[in-house]
CSV table of C-alpha atoms and ligand atoms in Angstrom, one decimal:
chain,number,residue,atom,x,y,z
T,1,UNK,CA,-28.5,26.8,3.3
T,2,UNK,CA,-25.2,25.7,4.7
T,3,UNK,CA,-22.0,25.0,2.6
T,4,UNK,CA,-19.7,21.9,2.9
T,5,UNK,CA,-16.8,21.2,1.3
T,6,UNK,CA,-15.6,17.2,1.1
T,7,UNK,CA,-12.0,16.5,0.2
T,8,UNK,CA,-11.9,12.8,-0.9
T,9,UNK,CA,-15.8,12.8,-2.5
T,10,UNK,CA,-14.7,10.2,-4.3
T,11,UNK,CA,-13.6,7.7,-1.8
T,12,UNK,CA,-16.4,5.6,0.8
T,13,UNK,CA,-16.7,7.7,3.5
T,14,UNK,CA,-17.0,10.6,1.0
T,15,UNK,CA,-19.4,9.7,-0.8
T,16,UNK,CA,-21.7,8.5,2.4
T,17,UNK,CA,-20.7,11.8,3.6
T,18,UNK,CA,-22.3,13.7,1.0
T,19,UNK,CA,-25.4,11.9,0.7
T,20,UNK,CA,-26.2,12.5,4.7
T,21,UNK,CA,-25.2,16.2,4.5
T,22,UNK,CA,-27.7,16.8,0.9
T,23,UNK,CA,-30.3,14.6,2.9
T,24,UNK,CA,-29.7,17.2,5.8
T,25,UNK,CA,-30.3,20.2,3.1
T,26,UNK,CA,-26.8,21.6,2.9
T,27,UNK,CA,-24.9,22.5,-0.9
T,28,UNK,CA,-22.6,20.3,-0.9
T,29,UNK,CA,-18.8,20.7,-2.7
T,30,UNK,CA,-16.7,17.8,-3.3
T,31,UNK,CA,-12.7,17.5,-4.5
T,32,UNK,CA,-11.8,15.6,-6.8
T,33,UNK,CA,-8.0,15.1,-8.4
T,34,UNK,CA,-7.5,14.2,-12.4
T,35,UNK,CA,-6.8,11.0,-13.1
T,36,UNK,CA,-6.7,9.9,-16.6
T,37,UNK,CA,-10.3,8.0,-16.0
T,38,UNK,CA,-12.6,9.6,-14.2
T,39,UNK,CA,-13.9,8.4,-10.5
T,40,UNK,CA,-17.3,9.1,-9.6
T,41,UNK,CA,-18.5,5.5,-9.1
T,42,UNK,CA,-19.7,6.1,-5.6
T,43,UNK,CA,-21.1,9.0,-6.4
T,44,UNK,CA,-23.0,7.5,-9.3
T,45,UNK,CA,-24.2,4.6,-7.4
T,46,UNK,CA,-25.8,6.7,-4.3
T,47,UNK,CA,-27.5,8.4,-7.2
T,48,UNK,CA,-26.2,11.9,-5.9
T,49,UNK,CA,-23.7,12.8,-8.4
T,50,UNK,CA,-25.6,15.5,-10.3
T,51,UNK,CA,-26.4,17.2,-6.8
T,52,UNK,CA,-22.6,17.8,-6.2
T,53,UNK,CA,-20.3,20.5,-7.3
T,54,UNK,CA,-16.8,19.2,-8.2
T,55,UNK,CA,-13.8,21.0,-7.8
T,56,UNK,CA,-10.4,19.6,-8.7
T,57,UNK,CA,-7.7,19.7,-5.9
T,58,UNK,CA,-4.8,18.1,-5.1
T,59,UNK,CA,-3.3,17.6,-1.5
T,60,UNK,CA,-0.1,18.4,-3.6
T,61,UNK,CA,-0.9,21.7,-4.7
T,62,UNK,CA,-1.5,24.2,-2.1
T,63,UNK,CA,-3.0,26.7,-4.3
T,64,UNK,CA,-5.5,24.3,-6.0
T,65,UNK,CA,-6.3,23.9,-1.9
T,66,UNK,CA,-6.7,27.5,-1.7
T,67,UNK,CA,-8.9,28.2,-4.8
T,68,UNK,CA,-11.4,25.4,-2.8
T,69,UNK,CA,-12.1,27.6,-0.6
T,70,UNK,CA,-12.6,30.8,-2.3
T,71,UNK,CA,-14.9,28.8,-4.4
T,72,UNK,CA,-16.8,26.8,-2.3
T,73,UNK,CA,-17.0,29.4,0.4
T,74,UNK,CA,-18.3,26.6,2.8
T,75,UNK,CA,-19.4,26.4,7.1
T,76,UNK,CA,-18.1,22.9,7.3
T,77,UNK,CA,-14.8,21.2,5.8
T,78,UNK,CA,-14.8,17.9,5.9
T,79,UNK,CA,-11.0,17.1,5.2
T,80,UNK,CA,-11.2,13.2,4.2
T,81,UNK,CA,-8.6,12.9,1.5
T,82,UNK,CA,-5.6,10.8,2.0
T,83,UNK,CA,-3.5,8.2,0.9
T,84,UNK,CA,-5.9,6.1,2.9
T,85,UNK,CA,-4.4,2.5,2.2
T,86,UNK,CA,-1.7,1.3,4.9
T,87,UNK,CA,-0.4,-1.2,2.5
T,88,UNK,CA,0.6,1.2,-0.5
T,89,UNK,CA,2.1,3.8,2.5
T,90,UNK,CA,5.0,1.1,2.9
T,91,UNK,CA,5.5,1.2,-0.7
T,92,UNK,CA,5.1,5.0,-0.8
T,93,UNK,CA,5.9,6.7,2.3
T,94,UNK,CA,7.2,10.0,1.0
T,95,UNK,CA,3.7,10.6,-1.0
T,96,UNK,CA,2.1,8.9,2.3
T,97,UNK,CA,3.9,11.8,4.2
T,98,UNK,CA,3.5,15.0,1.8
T,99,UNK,CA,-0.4,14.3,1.0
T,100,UNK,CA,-1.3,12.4,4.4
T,101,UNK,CA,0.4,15.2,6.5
T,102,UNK,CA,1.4,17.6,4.8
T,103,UNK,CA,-1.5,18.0,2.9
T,104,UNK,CA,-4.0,18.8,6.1
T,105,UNK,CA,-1.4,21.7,6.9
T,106,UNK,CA,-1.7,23.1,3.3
T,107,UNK,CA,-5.7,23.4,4.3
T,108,UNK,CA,-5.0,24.5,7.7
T,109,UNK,CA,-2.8,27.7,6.4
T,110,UNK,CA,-5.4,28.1,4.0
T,111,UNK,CA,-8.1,28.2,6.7
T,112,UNK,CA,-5.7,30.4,9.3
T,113,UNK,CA,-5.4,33.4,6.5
T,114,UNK,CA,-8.5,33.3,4.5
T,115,UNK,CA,-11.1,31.8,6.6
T,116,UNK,CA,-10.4,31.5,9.8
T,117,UNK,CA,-14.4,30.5,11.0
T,118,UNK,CA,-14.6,27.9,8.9
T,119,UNK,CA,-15.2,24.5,10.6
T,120,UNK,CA,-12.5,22.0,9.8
T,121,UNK,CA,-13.0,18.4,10.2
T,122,UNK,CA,-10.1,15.8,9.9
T,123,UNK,CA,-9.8,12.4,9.4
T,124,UNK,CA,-7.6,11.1,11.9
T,125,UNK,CA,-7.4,7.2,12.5
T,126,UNK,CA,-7.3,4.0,15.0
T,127,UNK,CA,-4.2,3.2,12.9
T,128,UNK,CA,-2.4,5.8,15.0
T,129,UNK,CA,-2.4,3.7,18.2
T,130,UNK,CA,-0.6,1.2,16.3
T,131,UNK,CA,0.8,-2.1,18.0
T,132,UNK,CA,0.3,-0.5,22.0
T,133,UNK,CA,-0.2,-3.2,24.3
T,134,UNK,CA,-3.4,-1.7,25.6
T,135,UNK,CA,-7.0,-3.8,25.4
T,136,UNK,CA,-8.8,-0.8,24.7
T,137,UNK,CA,-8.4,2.0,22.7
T,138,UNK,CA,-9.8,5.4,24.0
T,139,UNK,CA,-9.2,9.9,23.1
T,140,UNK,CA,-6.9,8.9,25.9
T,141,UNK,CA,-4.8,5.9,25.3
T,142,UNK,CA,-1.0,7.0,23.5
T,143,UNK,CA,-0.1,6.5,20.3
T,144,UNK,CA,2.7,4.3,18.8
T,145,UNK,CA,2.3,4.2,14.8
T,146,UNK,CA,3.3,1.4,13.1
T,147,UNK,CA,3.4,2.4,9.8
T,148,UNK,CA,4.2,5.4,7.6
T,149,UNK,CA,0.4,6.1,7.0
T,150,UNK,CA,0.1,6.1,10.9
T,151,UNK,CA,3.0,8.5,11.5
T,152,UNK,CA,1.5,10.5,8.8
T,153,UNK,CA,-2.2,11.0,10.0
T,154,UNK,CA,-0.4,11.6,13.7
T,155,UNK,CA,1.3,14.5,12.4
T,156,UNK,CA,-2.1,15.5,11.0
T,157,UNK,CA,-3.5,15.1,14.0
T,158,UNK,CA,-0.8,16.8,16.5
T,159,UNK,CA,-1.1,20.0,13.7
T,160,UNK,CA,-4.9,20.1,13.8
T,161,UNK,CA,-4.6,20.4,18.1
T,162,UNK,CA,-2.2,22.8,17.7
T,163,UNK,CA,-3.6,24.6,15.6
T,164,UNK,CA,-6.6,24.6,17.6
T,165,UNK,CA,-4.8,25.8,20.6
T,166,UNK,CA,-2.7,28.1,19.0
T,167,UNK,CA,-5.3,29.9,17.0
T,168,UNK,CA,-8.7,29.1,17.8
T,169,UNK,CA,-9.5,27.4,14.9
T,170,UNK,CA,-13.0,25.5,14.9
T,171,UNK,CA,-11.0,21.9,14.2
T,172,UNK,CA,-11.8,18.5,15.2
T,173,UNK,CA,-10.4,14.9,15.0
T,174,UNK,CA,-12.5,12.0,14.7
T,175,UNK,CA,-10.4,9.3,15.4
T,176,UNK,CA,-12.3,6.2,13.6
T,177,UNK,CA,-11.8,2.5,14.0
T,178,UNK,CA,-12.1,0.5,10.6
T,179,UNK,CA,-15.5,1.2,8.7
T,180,UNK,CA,-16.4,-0.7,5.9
T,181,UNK,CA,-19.4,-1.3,3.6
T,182,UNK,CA,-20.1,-2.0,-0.3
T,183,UNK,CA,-18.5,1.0,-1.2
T,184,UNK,CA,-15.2,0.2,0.7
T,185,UNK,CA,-12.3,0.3,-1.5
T,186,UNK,CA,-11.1,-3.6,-2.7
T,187,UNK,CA,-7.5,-3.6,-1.5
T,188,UNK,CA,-9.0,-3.4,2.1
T,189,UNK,CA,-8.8,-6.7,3.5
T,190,UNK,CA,-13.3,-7.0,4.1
T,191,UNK,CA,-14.2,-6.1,0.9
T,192,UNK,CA,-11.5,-8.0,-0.8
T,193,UNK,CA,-12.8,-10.8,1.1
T,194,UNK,CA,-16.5,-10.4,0.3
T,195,UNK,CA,-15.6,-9.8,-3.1
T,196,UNK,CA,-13.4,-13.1,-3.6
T,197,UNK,CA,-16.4,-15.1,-1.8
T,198,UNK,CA,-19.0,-13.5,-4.0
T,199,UNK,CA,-16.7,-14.7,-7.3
T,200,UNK,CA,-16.1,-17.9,-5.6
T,201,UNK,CA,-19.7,-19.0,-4.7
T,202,UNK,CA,-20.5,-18.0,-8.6
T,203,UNK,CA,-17.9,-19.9,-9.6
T,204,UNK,CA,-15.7,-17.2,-11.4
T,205,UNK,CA,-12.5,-17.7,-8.8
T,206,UNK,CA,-11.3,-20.2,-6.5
T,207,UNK,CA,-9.1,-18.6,-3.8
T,208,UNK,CA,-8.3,-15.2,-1.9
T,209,UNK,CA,-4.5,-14.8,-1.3
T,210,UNK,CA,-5.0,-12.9,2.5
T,211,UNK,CA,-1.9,-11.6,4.6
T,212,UNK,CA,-1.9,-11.4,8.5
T,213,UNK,CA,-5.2,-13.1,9.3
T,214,UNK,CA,-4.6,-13.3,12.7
T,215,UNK,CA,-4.4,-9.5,13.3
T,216,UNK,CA,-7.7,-8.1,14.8
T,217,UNK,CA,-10.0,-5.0,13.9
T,218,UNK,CA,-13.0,-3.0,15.3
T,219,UNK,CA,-14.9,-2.5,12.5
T,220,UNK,CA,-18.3,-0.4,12.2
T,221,UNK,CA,-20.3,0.3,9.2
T,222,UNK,CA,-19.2,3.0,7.7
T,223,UNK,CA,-23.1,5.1,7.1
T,224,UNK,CA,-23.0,5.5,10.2
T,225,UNK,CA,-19.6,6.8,11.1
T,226,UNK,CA,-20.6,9.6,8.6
T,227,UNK,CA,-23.2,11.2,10.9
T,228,UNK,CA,-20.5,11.0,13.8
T,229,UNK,CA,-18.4,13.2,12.0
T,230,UNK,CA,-21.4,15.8,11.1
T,231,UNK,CA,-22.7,15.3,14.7
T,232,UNK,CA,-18.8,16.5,16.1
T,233,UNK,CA,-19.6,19.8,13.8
T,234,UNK,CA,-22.4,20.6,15.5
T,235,UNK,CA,-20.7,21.1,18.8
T,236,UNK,CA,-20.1,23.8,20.6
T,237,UNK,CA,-16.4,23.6,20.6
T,238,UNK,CA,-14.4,21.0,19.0
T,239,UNK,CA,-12.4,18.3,20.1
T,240,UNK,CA,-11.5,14.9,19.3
T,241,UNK,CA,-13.8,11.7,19.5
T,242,UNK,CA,-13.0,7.7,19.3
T,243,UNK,CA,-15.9,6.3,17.1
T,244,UNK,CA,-15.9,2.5,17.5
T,245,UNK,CA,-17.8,-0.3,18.4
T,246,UNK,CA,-16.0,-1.7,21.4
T,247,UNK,CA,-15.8,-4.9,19.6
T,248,UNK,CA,-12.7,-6.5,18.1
T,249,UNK,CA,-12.3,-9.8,15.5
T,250,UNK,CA,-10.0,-11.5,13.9
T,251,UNK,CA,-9.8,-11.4,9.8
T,252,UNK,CA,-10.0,-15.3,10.7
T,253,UNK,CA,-13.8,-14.9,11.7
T,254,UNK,CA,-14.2,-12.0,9.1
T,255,UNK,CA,-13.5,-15.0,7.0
T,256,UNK,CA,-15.1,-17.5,8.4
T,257,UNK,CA,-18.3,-15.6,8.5
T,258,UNK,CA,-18.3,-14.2,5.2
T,259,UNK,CA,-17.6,-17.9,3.6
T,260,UNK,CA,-20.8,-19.2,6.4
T,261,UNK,CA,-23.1,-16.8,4.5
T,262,UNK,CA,-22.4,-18.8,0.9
T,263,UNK,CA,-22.4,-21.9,2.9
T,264,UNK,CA,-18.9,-22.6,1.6
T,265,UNK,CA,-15.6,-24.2,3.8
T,266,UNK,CA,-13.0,-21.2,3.8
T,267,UNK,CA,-9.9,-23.6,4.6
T,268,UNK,CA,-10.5,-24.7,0.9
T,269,UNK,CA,-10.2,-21.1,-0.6
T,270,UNK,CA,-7.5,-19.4,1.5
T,271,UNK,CA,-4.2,-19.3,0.9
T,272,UNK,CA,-1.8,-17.2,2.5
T,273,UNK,CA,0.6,-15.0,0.5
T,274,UNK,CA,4.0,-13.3,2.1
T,275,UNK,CA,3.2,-10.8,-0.8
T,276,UNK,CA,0.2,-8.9,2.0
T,277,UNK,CA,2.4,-9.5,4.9
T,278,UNK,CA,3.5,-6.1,6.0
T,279,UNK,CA,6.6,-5.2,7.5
T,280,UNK,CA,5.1,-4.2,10.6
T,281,UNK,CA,1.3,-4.5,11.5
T,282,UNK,CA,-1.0,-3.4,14.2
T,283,UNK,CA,-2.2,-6.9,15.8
T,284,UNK,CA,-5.2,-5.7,18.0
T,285,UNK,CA,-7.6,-3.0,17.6
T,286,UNK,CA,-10.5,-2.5,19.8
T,287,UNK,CA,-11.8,1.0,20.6
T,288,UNK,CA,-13.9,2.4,23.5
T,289,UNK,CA,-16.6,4.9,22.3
T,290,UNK,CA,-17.6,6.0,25.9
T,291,UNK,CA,-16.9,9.8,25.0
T,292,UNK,CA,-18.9,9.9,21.9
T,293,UNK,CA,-21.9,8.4,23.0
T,294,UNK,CA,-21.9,11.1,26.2
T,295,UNK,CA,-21.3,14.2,24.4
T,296,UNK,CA,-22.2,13.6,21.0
T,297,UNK,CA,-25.2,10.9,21.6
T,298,UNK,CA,-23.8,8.6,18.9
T,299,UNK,CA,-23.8,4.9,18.9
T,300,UNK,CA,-23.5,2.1,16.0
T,301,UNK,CA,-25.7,0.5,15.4
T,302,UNK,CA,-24.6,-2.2,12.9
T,303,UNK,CA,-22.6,-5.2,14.4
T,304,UNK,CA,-19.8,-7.6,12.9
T,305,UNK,CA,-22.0,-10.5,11.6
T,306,UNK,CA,-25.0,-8.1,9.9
T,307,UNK,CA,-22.2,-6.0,8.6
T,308,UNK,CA,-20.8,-9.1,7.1
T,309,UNK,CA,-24.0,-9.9,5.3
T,310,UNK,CA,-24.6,-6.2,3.9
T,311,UNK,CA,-21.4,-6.9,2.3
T,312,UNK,CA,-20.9,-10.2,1.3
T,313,UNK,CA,-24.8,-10.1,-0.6
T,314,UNK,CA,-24.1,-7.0,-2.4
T,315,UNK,CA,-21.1,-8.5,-3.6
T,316,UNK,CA,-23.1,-11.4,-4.8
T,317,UNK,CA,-25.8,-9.3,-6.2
T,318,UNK,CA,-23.2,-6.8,-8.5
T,319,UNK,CA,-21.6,-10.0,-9.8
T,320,UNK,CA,-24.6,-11.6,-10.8
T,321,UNK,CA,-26.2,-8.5,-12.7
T,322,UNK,CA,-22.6,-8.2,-14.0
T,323,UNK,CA,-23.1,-12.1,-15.4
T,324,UNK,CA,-26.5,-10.8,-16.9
T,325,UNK,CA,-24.5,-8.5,-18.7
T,326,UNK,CA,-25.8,-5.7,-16.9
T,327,UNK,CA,-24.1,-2.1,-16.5
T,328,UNK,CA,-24.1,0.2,-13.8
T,329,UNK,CA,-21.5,2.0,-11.5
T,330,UNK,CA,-18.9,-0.7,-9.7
T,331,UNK,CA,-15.3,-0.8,-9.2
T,332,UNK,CA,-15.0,-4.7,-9.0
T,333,UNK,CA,-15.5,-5.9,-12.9
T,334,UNK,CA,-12.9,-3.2,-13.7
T,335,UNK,CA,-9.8,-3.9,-11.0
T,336,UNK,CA,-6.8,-6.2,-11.4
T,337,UNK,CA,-6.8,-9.0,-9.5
T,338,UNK,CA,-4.4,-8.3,-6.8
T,339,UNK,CA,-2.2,-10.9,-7.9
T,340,UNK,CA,-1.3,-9.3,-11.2
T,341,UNK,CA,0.5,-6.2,-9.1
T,342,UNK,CA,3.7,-6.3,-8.5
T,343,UNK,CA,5.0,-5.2,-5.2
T,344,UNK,CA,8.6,-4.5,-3.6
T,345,UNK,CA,7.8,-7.4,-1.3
T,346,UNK,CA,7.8,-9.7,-4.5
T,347,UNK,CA,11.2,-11.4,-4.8
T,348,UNK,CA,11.6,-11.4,-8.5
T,349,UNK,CA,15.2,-13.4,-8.4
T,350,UNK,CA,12.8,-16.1,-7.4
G,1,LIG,P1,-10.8,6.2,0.4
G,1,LIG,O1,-9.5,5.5,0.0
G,1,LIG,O2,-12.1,5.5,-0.1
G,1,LIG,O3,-10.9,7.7,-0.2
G,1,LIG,C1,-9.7,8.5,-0.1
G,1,LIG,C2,-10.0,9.7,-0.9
G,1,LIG,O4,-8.8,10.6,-0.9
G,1,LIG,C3,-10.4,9.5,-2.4
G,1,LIG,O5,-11.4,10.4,-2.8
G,1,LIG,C4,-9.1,9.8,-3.1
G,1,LIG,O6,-9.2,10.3,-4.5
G,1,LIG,C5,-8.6,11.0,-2.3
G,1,LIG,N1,-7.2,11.3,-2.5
G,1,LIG,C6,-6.1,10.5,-2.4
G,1,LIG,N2,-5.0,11.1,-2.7
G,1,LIG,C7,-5.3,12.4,-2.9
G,1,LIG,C8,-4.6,13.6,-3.2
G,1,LIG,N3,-3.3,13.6,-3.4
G,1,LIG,N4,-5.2,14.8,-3.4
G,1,LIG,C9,-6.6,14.8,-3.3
G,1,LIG,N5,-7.3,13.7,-3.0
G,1,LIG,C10,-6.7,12.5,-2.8
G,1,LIG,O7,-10.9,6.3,2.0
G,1,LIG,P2,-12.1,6.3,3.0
G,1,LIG,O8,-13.2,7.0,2.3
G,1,LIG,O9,-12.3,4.9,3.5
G,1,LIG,O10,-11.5,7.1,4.2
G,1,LIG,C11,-11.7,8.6,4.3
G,1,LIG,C12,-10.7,9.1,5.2
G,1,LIG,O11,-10.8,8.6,6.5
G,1,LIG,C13,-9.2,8.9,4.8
G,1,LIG,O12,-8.5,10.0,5.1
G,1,LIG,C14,-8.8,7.7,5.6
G,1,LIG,O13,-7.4,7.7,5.7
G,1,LIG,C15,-9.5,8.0,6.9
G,1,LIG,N6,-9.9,6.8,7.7
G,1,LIG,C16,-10.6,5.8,7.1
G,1,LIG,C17,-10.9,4.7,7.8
G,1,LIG,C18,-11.7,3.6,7.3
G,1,LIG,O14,-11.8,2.5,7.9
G,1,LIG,N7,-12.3,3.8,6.1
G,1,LIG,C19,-10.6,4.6,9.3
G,1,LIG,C20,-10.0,5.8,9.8
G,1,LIG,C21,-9.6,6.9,9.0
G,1,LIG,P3,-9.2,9.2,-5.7
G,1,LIG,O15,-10.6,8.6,-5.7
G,1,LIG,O16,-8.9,10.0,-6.8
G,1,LIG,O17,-8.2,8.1,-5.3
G,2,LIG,P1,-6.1,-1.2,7.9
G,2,LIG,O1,-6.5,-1.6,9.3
G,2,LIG,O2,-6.4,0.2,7.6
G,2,LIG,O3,-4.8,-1.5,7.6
G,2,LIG,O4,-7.2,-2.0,7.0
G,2,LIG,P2,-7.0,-3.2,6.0
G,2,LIG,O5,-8.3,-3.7,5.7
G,2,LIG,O6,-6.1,-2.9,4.9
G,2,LIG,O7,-6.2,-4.3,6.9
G,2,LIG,C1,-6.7,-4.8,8.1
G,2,LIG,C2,-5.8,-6.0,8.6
G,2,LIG,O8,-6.0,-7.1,7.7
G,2,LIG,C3,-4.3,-5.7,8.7
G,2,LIG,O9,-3.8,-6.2,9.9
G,2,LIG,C4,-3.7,-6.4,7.5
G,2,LIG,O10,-2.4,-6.9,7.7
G,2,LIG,C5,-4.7,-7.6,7.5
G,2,LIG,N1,-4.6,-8.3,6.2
G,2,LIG,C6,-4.4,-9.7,6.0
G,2,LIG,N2,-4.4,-10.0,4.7
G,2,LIG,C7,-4.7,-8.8,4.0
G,2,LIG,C8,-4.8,-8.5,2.6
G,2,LIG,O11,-4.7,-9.3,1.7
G,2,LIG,N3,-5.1,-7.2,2.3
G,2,LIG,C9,-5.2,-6.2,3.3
G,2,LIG,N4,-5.5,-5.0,2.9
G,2,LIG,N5,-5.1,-6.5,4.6
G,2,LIG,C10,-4.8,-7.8,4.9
């Protein structure tokens, strides 16, 4: 039986991850950091949780890294932890930088002088081509971050090549365009949306405060982008692989189509809010998945609009059962609505 060990269980793509790689018969490991109330709603609501063994590290604490591996002894590491949220890098870059980059050279050490076969995947990100002026992104195009998260997972990345390169280390990059799905963090701008028109169409809000809605994204459904990573594993040698869907919208039609589903008028319920404006943004994403689909036979398979509806109706269903009183693992009934936080960007002299 093959061992893997998942930083970031906790997170979307962790816990999809983990639910592909039991399906596929492996023993599965997952970090997870303290935090005063425990995290495992992802976990809880693929209905996997009691098939996973939990280990707490922190990206801070290189030794907490190091007893992972001892303990875990695993094939595969799947290296998804991060400050993943570009927003909250602007407000935090020197956390963005020590557990975003940093943090992947703690594991690669670890790897180099205890474990040098073990597979290492990272998380590297479409954010790193930041505001190029290309119309397609490709494992070729150059990289201009435009944000400390970006500069961040590109040091990640550049460390992971060289140490690659340098010491033969089975490491890969998957460099992933936006995923999304019902388990997709709410401070990303989808899920915030299909949240705020599930609440909205039951009548328990009125508007969603957006940012940027002009900027444009390629975004996948995250299931699938899962199996890419496994599939990039399996290789003969690694390397690094664009996972996409060659499409790109605007939030705008995000919007639009999200509001189209609950047959509601989005200029009503959309206000915009210099508070999720960020100092600098990436305007146009769009990748090319050309290499992925020859070597690893991978495509996605879910598009814009069907994404859309996976998330806008299980938004629409949790709030419902929530209105029946109803418990079960969610994130939503328990978050602050954004606009209780208070940001840097808020002028409070106002
Ligand atoms: P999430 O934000 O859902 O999950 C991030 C995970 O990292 C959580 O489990 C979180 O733990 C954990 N984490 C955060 N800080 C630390 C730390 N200091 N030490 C240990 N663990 C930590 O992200 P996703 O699942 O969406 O993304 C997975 C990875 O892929 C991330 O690295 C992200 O940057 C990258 N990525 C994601 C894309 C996307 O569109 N989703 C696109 C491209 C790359 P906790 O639950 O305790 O907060
Ligand atoms: P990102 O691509 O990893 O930054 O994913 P996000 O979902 O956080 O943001 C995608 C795009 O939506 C960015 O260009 C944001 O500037 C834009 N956006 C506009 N309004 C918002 C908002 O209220 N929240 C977030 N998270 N993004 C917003």
């Amino acid at each position: 039986m093959k061992r893997a060990l998942i930083t970031g269980i906790t997170g979307q793509d962790g816990a999809y991850l983990a639910k592909f790689l039991l399906d596929k018969g492996y023993e599965v490991f997952g970090t997870y950091r303290r935090l005063s109330t425990p995290n495992f709603w992802r976990l809880q609501y693929l209905g996997i949780f009691e098939q996973i063994e939990l280990l707490p590290v922190d990206l801070i604490d290189s030794f907490s890294i190091i007893e992972s591996l001892k303990l875990a002894k695993p094939d595969e590491i799947y290296n998804l932890a991060a400050m993943s949220f570009v927003g909250a890098s602007f407000e935090q870059p020197i956390a963005s930088a020590e557990i975003t980059g940093i943090g992947v050279v703690k594991f690669l050490e670890a790897i180099r002088n205890i474990a040098p076969d073990v597979k290492f995947y990272q998380a590297s990100t479409s954010e790193m081509f930041g505001d190029n002026s290309f119309s397609q992104q490709s494992e070729k195009t150059p990289f201009e971050p435009s944000s400390p998260y970006a500069a961040a997972k590109l040091y990640a990345h550049n460390m992971v090549k060289i140490y690659r390169k340098g010491y033969g280390l089975f490491a890969c990059n998957g460099i992933l365009f936006n995923h999304e799905s019902p388990l997709r963090g709410l401070e990303f701008v989808t899920r915030k949306i299909t949240n705020g028109v599930a609440k909205i169409s039951l009548g328990l809000d009125d508007s969603i405060e957006l940012g940027n809605i002009d900027a444009r994204r390629d975004w996948g459904y995250a299931p699938e982008y899962v199996e890419a990573m496994w599939l990039m594993m399996q290789q003969e040698a690694p390397d690094d692989y664009v996972i996409a869907t060659n499409e790109t919208h605007a939030i705008q039609e995000f919007i639009e189509t999200a509001f189209d589903i609950v047959g509601l008028d989005w200029k009503k319920h959309i206000r915009i809010d210099e508070r999720f404006m960020r100092p600098v943004d990436v305007n146009y994403l769009k990748g090319d998945y050309k290499k992925s689909l020859t070597k690893l036979g991978w495509r996605p398979k879910t598009r814009f609009k069907a994404l859309a509806e996976i998330m806008v109706n299980s938004d629409l269903e949790r709030w419902r059962r929530w209105g029946r009183g109803e418990h079960f693992p969610w994130d939503a009934w328990n978050y602050p609505n954004e606009r209780k936080i208070l940001s840097r960007k808020v002028k409070l002299d106002r």
